[in-house]
Each structure stands twice: as C-alpha cells, then as structure tokens.
Tab-separated table of C-alpha atoms in Angstrom:
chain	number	residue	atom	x	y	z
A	1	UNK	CA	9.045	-3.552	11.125
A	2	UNK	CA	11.750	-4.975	13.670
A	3	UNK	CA	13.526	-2.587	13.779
A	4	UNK	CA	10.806	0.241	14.391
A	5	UNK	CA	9.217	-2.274	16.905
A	6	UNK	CA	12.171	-2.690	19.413
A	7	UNK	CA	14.587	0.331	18.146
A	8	UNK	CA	12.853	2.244	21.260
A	9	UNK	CA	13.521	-0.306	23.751
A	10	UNK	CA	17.189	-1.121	22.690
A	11	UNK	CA	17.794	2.836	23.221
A	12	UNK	CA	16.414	2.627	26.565
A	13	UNK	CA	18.219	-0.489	27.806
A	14	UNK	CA	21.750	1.192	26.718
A	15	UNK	CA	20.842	4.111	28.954
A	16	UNK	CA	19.892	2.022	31.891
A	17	UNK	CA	22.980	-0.351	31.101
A	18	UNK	CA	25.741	2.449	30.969
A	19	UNK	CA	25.456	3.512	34.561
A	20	UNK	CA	24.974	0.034	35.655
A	21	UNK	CA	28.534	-0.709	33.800
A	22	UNK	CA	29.983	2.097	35.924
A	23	UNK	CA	28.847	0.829	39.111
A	24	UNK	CA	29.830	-2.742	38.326
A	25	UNK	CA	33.496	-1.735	37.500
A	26	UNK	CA	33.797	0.205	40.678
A	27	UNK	CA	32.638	-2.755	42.597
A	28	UNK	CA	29.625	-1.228	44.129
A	29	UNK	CA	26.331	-3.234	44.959
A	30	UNK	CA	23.856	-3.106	42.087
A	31	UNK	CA	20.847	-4.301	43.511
A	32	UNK	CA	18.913	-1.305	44.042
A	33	UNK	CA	20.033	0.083	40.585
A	34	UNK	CA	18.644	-3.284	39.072
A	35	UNK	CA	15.659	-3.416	41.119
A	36	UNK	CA	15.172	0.842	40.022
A	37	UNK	CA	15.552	-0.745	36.379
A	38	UNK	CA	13.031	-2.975	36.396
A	39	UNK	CA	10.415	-0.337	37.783
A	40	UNK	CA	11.730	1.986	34.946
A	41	UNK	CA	10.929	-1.164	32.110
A	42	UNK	CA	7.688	-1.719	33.635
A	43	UNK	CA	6.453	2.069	33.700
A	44	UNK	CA	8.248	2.330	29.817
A	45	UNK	CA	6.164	-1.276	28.655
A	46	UNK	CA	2.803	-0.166	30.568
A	47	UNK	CA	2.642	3.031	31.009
A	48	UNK	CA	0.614	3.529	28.422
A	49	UNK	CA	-1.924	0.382	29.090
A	50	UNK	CA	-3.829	1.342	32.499
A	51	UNK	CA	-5.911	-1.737	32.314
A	52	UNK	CA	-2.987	-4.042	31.954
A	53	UNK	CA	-0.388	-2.097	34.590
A	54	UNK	CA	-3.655	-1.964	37.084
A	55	UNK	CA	-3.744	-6.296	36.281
A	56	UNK	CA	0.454	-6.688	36.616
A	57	UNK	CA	-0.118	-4.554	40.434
A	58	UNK	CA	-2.474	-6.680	41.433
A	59	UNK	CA	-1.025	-10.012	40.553
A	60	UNK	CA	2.247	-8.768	41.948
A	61	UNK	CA	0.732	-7.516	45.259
A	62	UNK	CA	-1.486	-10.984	45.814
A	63	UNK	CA	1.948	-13.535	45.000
A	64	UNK	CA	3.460	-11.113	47.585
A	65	UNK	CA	0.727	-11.672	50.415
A	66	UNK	CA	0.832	-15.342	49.750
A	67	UNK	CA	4.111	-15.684	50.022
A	68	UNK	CA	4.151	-13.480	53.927
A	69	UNK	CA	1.267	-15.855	54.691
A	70	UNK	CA	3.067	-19.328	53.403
A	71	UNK	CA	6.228	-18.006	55.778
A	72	UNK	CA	3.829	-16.734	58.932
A	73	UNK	CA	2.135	-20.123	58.297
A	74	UNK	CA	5.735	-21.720	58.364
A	75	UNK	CA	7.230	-20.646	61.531
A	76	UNK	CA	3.781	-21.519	63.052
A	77	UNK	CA	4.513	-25.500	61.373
A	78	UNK	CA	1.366	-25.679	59.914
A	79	UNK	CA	2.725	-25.945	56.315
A	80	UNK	CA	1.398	-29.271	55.677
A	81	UNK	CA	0.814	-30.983	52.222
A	82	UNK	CA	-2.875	-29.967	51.887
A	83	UNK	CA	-1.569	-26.213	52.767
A	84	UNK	CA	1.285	-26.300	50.611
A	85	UNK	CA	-1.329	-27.559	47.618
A	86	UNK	CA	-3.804	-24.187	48.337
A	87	UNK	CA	-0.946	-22.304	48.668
A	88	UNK	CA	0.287	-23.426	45.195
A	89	UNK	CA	-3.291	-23.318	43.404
A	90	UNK	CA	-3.891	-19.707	45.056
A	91	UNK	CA	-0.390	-18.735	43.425
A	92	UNK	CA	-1.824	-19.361	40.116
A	93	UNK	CA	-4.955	-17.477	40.403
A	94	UNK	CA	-3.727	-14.664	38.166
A	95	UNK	CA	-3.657	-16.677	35.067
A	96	UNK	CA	-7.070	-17.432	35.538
A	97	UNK	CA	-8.877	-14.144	34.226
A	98	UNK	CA	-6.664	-14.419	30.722
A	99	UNK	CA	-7.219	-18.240	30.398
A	100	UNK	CA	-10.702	-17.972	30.896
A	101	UNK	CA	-11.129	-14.937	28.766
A	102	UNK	CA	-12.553	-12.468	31.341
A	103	UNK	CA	-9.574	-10.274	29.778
A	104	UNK	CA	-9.390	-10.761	26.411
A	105	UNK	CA	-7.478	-7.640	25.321
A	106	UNK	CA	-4.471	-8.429	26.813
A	107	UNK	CA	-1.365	-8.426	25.497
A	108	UNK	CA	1.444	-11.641	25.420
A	109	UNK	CA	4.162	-9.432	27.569
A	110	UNK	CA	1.689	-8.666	31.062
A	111	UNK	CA	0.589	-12.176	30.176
A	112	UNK	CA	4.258	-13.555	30.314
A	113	UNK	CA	5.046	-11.006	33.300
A	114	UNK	CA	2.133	-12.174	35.446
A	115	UNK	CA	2.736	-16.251	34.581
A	116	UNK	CA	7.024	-15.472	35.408
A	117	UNK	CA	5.523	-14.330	39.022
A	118	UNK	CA	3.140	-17.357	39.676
A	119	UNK	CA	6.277	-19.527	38.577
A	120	UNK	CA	8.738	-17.917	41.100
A	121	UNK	CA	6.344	-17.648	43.492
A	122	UNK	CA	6.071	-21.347	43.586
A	123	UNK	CA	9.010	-21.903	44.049
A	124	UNK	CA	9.781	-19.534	46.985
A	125	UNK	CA	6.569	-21.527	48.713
A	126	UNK	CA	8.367	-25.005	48.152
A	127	UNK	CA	11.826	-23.799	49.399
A	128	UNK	CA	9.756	-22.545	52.536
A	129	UNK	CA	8.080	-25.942	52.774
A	130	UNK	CA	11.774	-27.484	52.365
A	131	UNK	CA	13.264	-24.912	55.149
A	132	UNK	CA	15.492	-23.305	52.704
A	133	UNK	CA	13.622	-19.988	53.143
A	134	UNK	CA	12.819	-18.756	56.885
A	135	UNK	CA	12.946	-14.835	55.712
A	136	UNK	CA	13.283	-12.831	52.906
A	137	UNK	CA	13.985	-8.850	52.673
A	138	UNK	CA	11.204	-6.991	50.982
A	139	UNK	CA	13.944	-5.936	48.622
A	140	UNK	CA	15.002	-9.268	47.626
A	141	UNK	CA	11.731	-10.492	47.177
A	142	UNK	CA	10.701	-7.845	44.679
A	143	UNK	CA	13.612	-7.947	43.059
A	144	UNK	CA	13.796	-11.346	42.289
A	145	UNK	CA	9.732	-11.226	41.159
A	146	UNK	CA	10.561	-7.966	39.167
A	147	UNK	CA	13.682	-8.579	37.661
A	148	UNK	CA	12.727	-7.388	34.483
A	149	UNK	CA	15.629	-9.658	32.354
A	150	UNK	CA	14.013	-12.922	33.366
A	151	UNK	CA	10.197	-11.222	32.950
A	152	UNK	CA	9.428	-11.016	29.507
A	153	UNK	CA	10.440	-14.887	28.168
A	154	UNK	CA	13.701	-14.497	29.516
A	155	UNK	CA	15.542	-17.745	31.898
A	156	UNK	CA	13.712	-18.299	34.227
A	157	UNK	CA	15.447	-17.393	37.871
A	158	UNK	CA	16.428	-19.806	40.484
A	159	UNK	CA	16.337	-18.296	44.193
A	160	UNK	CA	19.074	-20.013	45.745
A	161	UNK	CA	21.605	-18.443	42.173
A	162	UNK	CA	19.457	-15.059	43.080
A	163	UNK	CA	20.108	-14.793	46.862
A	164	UNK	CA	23.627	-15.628	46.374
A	165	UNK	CA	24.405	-12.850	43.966
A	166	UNK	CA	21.915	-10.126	45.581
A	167	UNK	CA	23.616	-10.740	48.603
A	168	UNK	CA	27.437	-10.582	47.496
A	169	UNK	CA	28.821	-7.936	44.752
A	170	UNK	CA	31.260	-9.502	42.123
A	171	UNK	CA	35.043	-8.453	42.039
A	172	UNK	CA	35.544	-5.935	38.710
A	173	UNK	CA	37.438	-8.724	37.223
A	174	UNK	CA	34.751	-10.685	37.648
A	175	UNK	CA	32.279	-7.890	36.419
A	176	UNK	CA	34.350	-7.693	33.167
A	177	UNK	CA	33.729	-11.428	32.639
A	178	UNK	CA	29.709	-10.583	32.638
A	179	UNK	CA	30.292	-8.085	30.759
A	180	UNK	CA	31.924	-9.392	27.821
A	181	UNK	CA	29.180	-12.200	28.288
A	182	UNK	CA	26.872	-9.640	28.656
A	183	UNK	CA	28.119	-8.098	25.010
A	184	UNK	CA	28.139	-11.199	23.563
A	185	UNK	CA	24.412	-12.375	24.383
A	186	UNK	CA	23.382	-8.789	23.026
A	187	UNK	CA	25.004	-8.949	19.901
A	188	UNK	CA	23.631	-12.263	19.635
A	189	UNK	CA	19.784	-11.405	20.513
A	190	UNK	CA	19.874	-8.254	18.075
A	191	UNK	CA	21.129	-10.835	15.163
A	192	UNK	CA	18.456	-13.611	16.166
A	193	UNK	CA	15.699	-10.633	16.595
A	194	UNK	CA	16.101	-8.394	14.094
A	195	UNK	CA	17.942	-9.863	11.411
A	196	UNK	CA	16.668	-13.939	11.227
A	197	UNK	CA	13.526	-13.534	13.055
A	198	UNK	CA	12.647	-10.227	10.480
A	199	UNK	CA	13.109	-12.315	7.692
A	200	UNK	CA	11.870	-15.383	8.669
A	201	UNK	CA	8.436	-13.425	9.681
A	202	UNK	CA	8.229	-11.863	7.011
A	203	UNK	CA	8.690	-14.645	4.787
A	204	UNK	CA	6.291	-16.891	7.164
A	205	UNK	CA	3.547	-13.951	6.479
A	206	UNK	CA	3.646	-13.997	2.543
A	207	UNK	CA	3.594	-17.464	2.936
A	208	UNK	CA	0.463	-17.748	5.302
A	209	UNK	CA	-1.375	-14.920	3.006
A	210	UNK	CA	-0.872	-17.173	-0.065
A	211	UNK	CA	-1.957	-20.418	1.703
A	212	UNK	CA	-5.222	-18.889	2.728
A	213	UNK	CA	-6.032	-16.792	-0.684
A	214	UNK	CA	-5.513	-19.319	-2.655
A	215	UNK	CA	-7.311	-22.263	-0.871
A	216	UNK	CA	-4.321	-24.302	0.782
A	217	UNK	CA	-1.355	-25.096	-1.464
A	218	UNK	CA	-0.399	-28.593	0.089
A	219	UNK	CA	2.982	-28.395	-1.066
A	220	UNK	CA	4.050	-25.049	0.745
A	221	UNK	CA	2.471	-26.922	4.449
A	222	UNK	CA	5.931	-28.006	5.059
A	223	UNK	CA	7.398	-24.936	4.199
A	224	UNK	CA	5.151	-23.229	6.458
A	225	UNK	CA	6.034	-25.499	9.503
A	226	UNK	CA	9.614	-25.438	8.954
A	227	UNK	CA	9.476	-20.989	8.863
A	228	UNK	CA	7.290	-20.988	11.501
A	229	UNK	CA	9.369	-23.218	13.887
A	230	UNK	CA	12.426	-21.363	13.118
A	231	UNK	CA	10.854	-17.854	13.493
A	232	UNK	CA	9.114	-18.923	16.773
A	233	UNK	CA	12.858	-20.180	17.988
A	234	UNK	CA	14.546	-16.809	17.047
A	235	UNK	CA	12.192	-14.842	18.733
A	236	UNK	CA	11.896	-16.604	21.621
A	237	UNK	CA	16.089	-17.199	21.518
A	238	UNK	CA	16.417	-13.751	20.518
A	239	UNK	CA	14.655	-12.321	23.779
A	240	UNK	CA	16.440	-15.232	26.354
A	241	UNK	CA	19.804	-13.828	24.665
A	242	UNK	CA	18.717	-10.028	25.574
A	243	UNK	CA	17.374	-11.163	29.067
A	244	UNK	CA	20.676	-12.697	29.753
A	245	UNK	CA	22.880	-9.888	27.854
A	246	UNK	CA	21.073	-7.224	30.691
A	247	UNK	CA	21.046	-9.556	33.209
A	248	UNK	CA	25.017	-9.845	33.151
A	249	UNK	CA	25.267	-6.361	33.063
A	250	UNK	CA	22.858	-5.663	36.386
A	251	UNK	CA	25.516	-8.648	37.861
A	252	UNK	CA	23.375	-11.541	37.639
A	253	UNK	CA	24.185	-14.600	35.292
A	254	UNK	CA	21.182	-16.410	34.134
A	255	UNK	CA	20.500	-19.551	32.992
A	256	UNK	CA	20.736	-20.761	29.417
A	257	UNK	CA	17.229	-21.384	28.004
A	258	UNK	CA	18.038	-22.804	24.905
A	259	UNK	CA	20.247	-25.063	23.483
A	260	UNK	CA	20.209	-26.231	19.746
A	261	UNK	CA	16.778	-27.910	19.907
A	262	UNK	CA	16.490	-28.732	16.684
A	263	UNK	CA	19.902	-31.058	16.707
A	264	UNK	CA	17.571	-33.314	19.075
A	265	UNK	CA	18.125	-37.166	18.718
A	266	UNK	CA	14.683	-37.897	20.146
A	267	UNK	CA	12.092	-35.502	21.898
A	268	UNK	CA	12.957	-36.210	25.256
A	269	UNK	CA	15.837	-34.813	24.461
A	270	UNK	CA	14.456	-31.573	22.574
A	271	UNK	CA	12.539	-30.924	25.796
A	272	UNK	CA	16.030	-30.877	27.644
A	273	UNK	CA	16.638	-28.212	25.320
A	274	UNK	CA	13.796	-25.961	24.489
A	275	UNK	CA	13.126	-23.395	27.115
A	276	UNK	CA	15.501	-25.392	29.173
A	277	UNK	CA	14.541	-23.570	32.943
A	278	UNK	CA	10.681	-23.390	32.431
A	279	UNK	CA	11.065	-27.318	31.361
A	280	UNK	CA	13.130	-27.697	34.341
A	281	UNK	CA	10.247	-25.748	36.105
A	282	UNK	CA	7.646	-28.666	35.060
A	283	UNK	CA	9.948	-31.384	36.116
A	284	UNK	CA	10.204	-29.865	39.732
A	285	UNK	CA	6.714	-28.913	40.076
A	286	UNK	CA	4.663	-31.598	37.932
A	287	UNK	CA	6.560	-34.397	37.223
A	288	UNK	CA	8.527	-35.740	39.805
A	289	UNK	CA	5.975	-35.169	42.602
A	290	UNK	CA	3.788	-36.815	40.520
A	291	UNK	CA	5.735	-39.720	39.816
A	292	UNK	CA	7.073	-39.847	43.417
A	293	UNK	CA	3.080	-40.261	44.474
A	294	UNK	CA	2.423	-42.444	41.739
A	295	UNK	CA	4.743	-44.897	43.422
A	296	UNK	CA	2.776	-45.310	46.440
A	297	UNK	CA	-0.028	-46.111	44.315
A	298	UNK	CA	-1.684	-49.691	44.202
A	299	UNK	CA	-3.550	-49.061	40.793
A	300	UNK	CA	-0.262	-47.650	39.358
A	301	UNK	CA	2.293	-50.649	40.214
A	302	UNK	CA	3.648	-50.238	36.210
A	303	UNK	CA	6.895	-47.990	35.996
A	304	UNK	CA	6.069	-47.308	32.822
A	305	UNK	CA	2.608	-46.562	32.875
A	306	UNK	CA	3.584	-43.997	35.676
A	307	UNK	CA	5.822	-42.420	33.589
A	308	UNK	CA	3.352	-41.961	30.783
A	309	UNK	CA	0.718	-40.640	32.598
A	310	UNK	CA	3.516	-38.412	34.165
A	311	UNK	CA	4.674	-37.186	30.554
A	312	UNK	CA	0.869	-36.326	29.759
A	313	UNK	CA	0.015	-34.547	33.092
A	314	UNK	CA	3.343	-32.630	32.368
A	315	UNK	CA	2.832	-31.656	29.552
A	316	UNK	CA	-1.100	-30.959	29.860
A	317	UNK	CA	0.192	-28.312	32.648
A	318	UNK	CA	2.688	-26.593	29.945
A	319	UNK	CA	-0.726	-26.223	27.797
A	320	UNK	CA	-2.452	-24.580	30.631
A	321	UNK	CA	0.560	-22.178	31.431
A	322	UNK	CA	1.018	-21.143	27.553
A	323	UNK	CA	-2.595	-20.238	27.388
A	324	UNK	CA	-6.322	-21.870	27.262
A	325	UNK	CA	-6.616	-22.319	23.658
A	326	UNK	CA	-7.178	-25.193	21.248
A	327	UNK	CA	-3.779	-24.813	20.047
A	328	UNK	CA	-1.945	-24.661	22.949
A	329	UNK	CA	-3.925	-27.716	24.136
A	330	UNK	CA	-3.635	-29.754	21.212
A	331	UNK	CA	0.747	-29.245	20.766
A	332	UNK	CA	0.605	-30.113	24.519
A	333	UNK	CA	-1.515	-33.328	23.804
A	334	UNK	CA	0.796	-34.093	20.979
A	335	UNK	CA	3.799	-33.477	22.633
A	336	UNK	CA	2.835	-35.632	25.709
A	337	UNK	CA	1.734	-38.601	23.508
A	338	UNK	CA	5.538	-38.532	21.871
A	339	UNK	CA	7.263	-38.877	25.258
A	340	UNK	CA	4.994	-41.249	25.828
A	341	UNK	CA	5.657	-43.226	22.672
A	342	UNK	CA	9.375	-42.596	22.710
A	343	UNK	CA	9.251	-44.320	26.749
A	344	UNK	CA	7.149	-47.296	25.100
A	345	UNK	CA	9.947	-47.530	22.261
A	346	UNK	CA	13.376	-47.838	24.845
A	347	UNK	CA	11.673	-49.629	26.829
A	348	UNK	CA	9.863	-52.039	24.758
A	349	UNK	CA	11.983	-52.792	21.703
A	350	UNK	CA	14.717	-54.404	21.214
A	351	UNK	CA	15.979	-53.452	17.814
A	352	UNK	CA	16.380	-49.961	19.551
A	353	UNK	CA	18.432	-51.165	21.992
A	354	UNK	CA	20.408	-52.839	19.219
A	355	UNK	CA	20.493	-50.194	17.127
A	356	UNK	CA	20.757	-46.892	19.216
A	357	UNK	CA	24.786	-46.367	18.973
A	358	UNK	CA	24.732	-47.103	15.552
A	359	UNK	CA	25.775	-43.658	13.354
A	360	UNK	CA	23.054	-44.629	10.651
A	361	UNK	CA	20.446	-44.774	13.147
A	362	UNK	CA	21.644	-41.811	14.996
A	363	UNK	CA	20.583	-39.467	11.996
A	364	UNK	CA	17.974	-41.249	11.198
A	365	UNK	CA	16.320	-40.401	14.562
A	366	UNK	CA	17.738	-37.094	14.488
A	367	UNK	CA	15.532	-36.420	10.985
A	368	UNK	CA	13.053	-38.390	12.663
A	369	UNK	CA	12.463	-36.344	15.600
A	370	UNK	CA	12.906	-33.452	13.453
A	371	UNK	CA	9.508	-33.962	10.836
A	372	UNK	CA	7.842	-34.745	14.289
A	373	UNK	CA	8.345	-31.520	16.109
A	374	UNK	CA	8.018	-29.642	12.502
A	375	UNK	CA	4.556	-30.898	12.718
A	376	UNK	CA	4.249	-29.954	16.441
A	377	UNK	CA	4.668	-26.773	15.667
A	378	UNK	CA	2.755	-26.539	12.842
A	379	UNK	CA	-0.059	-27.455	15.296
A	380	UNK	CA	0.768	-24.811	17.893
A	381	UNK	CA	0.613	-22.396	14.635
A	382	UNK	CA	-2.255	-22.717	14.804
A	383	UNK	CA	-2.846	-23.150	10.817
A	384	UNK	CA	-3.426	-26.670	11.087
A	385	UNK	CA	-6.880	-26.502	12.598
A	386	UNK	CA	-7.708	-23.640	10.424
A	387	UNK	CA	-6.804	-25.904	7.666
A	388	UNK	CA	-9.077	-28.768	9.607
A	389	UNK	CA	-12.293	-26.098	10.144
A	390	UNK	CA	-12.396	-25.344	6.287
C-alpha cells in the first residue's frame, strides 16, 4: 500500500531533482528552478482537487497581502503592539474554515500546506516588527511560503537561514556536501516510510480491527500505544527526512525536526526533540512573550506559576494548530499538565535534586517518561475516547 501510495511521487521528485543536481554542480543559482518545483508539486498534489487548490490560492494570496500591508504599515511606524496582535490573528484566519468544520472534506496535506504559511507568515510580521525585514522580493517571498520541502510536515524554515541561501549560490564543493546529505536523508525517509512505517501500519490496523471486533482486549492497549507512537514517528520522520533530502538538493539545508524522542529523560526534554522547529515555533510565538508579559503582572508575582500557565497556553495553541478536535485537545491538555508537573517536581523536591545524576534514576525517568508519552499518544489516537464512549 506504501509503496503504490508514494511510488508516483518518488518518480516525480527524481525528475525534478536530476536537473537541479546539474545546475548545482555547475554553480548556477537555483532559486527559480526551486521556486518552478514547488509550483510543479503543488499542480501534481492538487491538480486533481479544485476545491482544495481554489482554498491553498486563497490562503496563499491573503498571507501575501498581509504581509505588503504589515511592511507599508512599517515604514509608516505604525506597527504597534495592538497592530502587530491583528496582524498575527488575521494571519491565522485560514485555519479557521477546517477547524471549525465549514470544510470538512479536506485533506491533511492542503491542511498542513495552508497552517506551514500562517506559521511563516508570522514570522516574517515579527522580523518586520523587529526591523530585520524592510523589503522582500516577490520572488523570495513566494519562495520561501512555497517551498514545497518544508510544506508538507517537513522543518519548518527560518527566514534569516532562507534569505541567506536564496541570496548567495553554494561553491560545487559545497553542493556535493548537500548532496551526499541530500542522498543520505532520502535513503533514510524511503526506509522510515516505506519499510517501518508499512509495517508498523499495517500491524497497528490488524491490531485496531481486533480491539474493536472483539470488544476491547485490555491486554493488547499497550501494544496499541506503543505501534501507534512508533508508526506516527516514522511517518512523520520519514517525510522531515524527504523534505530535507530535496531541500539539499534545491541548495537549501533545513533544520533537523527530530531527534530520538523517545530516548527522552523527562518531557521537557521530548518536546526539545519532537518536531524540534514547530516546537521552537511555539516557544517564539507563545511562550516567551507570554512569560515575558506575565512578569509585569501583579496577580502573577510566582515564577513558577507563570511558567505553568505558560506550559498550558503553549501547549493549548499546539492543539489548536494540529486541528479542533477532542483528540487533539485532550493530548494538548495532557501534555501541558506534564510540563507542568515535571516544573512542580525540579522545583519543588528535593530528592530530585538529590537524585537526578544518579545512573539508576536516570533510566528510571527515561522508562518513566516513556509509559507517559505512550499514553499521550494513545490519547491523540484517538482510541482512547472511543474506548471511553463505549
């Protein structure tokens, strides 16, 4: 199934990749070709889908005119706070017709595409606020919305990394480098998609069909978290390995997005490593400003407290971006209450600071932290409050 499913698209990216090798070794600019690319992937992915190509235009067309009006509204020096709030709610207008289900036949990948632009589009606005951005090239700017590597749950693009490789073309020594990188993160996203995440889907599927036919087997709940963690971290590592693989090849290096998240001591730490740029997103965008406000706060004179309430507004946010549904809601919930748990504990107790460079408590927290994010994900399955309703 696999295989059928992305055999199409993994002949189409060698034939946009081979002339893009060419280019790179004779040291000529590849930002058109890239930008050329992307159009090409989004005709090939929606081409077929009117409805959802017609929804991808638009949201691409209204980040675009709020990002001309945040820089018109710049050199005027009007970009205060309160605009610079609008500015950021208007930006993430286009998620609103899938969260509140005024579209409910669309598919994950427009809905990825159209959350990766409300993402970068925030932070082009911020940089503007900060002075970082004065102009930007209609080119640049669609390439760095469109690139289709970092579109479809690839890294997440910074535009300061972007601007300095659209705007310079690597040495073919240095081309060669991406490239073997390139080859290397390929290889790797093929193995994680199509050889662990086939079998680990397919096992996750008999398993779910024999859970629900023959009214909950208790004992294979475990089994089922553990598959369907794994399988969710394959895909989703098997994609940011592709992403980055193409990306090299078009002469951009991306970000890693993952990073062994299930060798996590704590879950602070997991989040450090599990979709590392859209967590570094949050942190940007959500937490610190929140924290930094908090501080000026009478009512919130408690660091810790702060931080809490920082944790759960974070992570409430990463519910809202993954999608409006009970779910979604309920691993963000869960996820915020650990962090803010895991604060309480390092902060609180003192057999953890006792304890904490100890080897024997090391793995102990490491299996810890483990069973707790197997049961996050068992939420976010989506089978525990099916199991809950019956």
């Amino acid at each position: 199934m696999y295989l059928i499913q992305y055999l199409p698209y993994f002949i189409v990216l060698i034939f946009i990749l081979l002339p893009a090798i060419l280019l790179g070794l004779q040291e000529r600019n590849l930002n058109f070709y890239g930008l050329s690319s992307s159009f090409l992937i989004l005709l090939i992915v929606f081409g077929s889908r009117p409805i959802q190509f017609f929804y991808l235009l638009l949201s691409f067309v209204w980040s675009a005119l709020l990002f001309k009006a945040a820089l018109l509204l710049a050199e005027k020096g009007r970009m205060g706070k309160g605009s610079f709030l609008l500015f950021l709610l208007l930006s993430l207008m286009p998620l609103v017709p899938k969260n509140l289900m005024l579209f409910q036949n669309l598919q994950l990948p427009v809905y990825a595409a159209v959350t990766c632009f409300s993402l970068k589009n925030i932070q082009l606005i911020a940089c503007i606020r900060k002075g970082e951005i004065r102009d930007l090239s209609l080119g640049e700017y669609t390439g760095f919305l469109l690139f289709f590597p970092s579109l479809f749950f690839g890294p997440l693009n910074n535009i300061q990394d972007f601007h300095d490789q659209w705007t310079s073309v690597p040495s073919s020594e240095k081309y060669r480098r991406l490239m073997k990188k390139g080859i290397r993160e390929l290889l790797l996203g093929s193995l994680y998609l199509l050889c662990i995440a086939y079998f680990t889907g397919w096992e996750l599927q008999r398993l779910e069909n024999q859970i629900t036919q023959e009214h909950i087997l208790w004992h294979l709940l475990p089994l089922y978290a553990y598959l369907y963690a794994f399988h969710l971290f394959f895909v989703l590592g098997g994609l940011s390995r592709l992403a980055s693989g193409c990306a090299c090849f078009l002469g951009v290096e991306l970000d890693k997005n993952y990073s062994m998240p299930f060798f996590s001591g704590n879950i602070r730490e997991f989040w450090s490593r599990w979709h590392i740029t859209f967590t570094r997103w949050l942190k940007e965008f959500v937490f610190c400003p929140f924290l930094k406000k908090a501080k000026k706060s009478r009512q919130l004179s408690c660091p810790l407290l702060r931080k809490c309430l920082a944790y759960l507004l974070t992570m409430g946010a990463l519910g809202l971006l993954y999608g409006v549904t009970p779910s979604y809601l309920l691993f963000a919930l869960y996820h915020g209450l650990l962090l803010c748990l895991y604060e309480i504990l390092i902060h609180k107790s003192i057999l953890y600071e006792k304890w904490k460079s100890l080897p024997l408590f090391r793995i102990f927290s490491w299996f810890f932290t483990l069973q707790l994010l197997m049961f996050g994900f068992f939420i976010l399955s989506g089978m525990f409050l099916q199991i809950c309703s019956l």
